[in-house]
Short mmCIF file of C-alpha atoms in Angstrom, two decimals:
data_model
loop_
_atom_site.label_atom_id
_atom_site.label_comp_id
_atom_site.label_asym_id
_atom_site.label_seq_id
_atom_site.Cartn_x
_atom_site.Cartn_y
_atom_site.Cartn_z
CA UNK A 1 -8.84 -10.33 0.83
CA UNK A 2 -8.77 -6.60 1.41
CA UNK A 3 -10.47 -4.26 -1.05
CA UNK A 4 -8.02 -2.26 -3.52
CA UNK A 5 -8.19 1.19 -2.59
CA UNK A 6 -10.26 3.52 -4.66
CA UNK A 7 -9.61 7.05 -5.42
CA UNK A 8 -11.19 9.62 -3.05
CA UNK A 9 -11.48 12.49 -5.43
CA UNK A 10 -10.58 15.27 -2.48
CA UNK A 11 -9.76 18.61 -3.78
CA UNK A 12 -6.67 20.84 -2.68
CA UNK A 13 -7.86 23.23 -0.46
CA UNK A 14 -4.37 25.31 0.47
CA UNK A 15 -0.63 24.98 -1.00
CA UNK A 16 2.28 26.10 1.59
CA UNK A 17 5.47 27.10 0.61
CA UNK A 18 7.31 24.28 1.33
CA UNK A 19 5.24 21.58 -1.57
CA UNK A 20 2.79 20.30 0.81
CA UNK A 21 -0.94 21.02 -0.02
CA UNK A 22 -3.77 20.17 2.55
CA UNK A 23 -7.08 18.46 1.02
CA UNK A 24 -10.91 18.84 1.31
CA UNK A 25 -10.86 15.79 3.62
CA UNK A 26 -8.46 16.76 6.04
CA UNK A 27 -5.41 15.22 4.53
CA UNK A 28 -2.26 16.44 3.73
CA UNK A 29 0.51 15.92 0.85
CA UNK A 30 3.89 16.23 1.84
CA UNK A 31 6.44 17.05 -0.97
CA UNK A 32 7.09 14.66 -3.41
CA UNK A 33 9.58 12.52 -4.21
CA UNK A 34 10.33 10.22 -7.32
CA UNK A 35 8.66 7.10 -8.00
CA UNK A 36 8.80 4.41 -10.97
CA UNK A 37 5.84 3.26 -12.80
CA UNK A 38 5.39 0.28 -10.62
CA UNK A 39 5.22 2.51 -7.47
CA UNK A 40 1.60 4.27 -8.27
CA UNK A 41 -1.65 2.95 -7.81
CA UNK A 42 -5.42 4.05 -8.09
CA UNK A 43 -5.78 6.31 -5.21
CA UNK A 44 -1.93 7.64 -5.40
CA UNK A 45 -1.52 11.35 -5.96
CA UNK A 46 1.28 12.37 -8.11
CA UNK A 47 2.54 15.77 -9.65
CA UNK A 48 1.91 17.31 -12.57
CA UNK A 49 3.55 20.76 -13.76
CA UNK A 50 3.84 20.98 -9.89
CA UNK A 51 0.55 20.48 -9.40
CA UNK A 52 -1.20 17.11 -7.19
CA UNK A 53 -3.96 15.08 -9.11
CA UNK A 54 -5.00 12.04 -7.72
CA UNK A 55 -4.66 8.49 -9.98
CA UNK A 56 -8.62 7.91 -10.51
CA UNK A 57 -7.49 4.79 -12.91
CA UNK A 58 -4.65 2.79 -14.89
CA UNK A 59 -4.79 0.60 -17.37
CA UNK A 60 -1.39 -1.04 -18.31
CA UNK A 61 0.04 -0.11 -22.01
CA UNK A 62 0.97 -3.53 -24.10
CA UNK A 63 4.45 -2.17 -24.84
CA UNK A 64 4.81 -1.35 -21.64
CA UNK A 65 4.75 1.43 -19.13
CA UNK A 66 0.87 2.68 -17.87
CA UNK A 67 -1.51 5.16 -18.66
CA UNK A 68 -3.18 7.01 -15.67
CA UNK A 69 -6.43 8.81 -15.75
CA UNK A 70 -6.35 11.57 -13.19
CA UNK A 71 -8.95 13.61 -11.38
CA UNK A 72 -8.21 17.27 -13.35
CA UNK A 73 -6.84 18.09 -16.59
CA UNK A 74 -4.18 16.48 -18.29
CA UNK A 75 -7.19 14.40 -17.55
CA UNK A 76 -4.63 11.23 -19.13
CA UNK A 77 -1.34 10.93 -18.30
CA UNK A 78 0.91 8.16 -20.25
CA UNK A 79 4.12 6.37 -18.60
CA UNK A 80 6.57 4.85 -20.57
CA UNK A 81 8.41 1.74 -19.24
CA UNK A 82 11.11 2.47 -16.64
CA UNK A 83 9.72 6.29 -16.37
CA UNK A 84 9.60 8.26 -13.28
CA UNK A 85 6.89 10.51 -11.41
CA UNK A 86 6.32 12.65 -8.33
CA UNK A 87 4.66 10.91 -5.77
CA UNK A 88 3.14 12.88 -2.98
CA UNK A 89 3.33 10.90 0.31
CA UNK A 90 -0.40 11.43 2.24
CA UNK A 91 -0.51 11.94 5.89
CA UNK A 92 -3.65 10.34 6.79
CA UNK A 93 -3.84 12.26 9.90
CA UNK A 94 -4.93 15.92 9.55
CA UNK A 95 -1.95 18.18 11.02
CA UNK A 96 -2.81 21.52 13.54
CA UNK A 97 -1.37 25.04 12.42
#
C-alpha cells in the first residue's frame, strides 16, 4: 500500500494575473475551481480570501463536514457538511516563462 501523501509546506513565491501562483519548489497552482468536502486531502491546496494555503491536516467533525489545519493563518479552517472550497489544481512539472 502506497503512503498517503503528506503536506510539503512550499511557500508562494510569485502570483500572475491570471490566479496561478508558482511555489518555492518549482510547482505551480493553476486557478481554482470548486470542490466539496470530500474532494480535499492533506497535501491539497485550497483558497482562502483568494489566497493558496496548503491542507497540513483534517480531522473529520462528528456532525459532519471537516476541519482543516492549514500552513498560514486562518491557521483552522472548518467545513460544514455538503460545503464547497477552492481547490487549486498543482502542476507537478515546473512551467518556463
Amino acid at each position: 500500500m502506497a503512503p498517503l501523501p503528506g503536506p510539503t509546506l512550499a511557500t508562494v513565491l510569485e502570483q500572475s494575473d491570471d490566479r496561478t501562483f508558482r511555489l518555492s519548489d518549482g510547482r505551480t497552482l493553476l486557478a481554482p475551481r470548486p470542490a466539496g468536502d470530500q474532494d480535499v486531502a492533506i497535501g491539497s491546496w485550497i483558497s482562502v480570501d483568494g489566497w493558496p494555503y496548503e491542507i497540513t491536516n483534517m480531522l473529520w467533525r462528528p456532525s459532519g463536514g471537516r476541519i482543516l489545519h492549514l500552513n498560514g493563518p486562518p491557521a483552522i479552517l472548518s467545513m460544514k457538511p455538503q460545503q464547497t472550497v477552492e481547490k487549486f489544481t498543482v502542476l507537478t512539472t515546473p512551467t518556463r516563462r
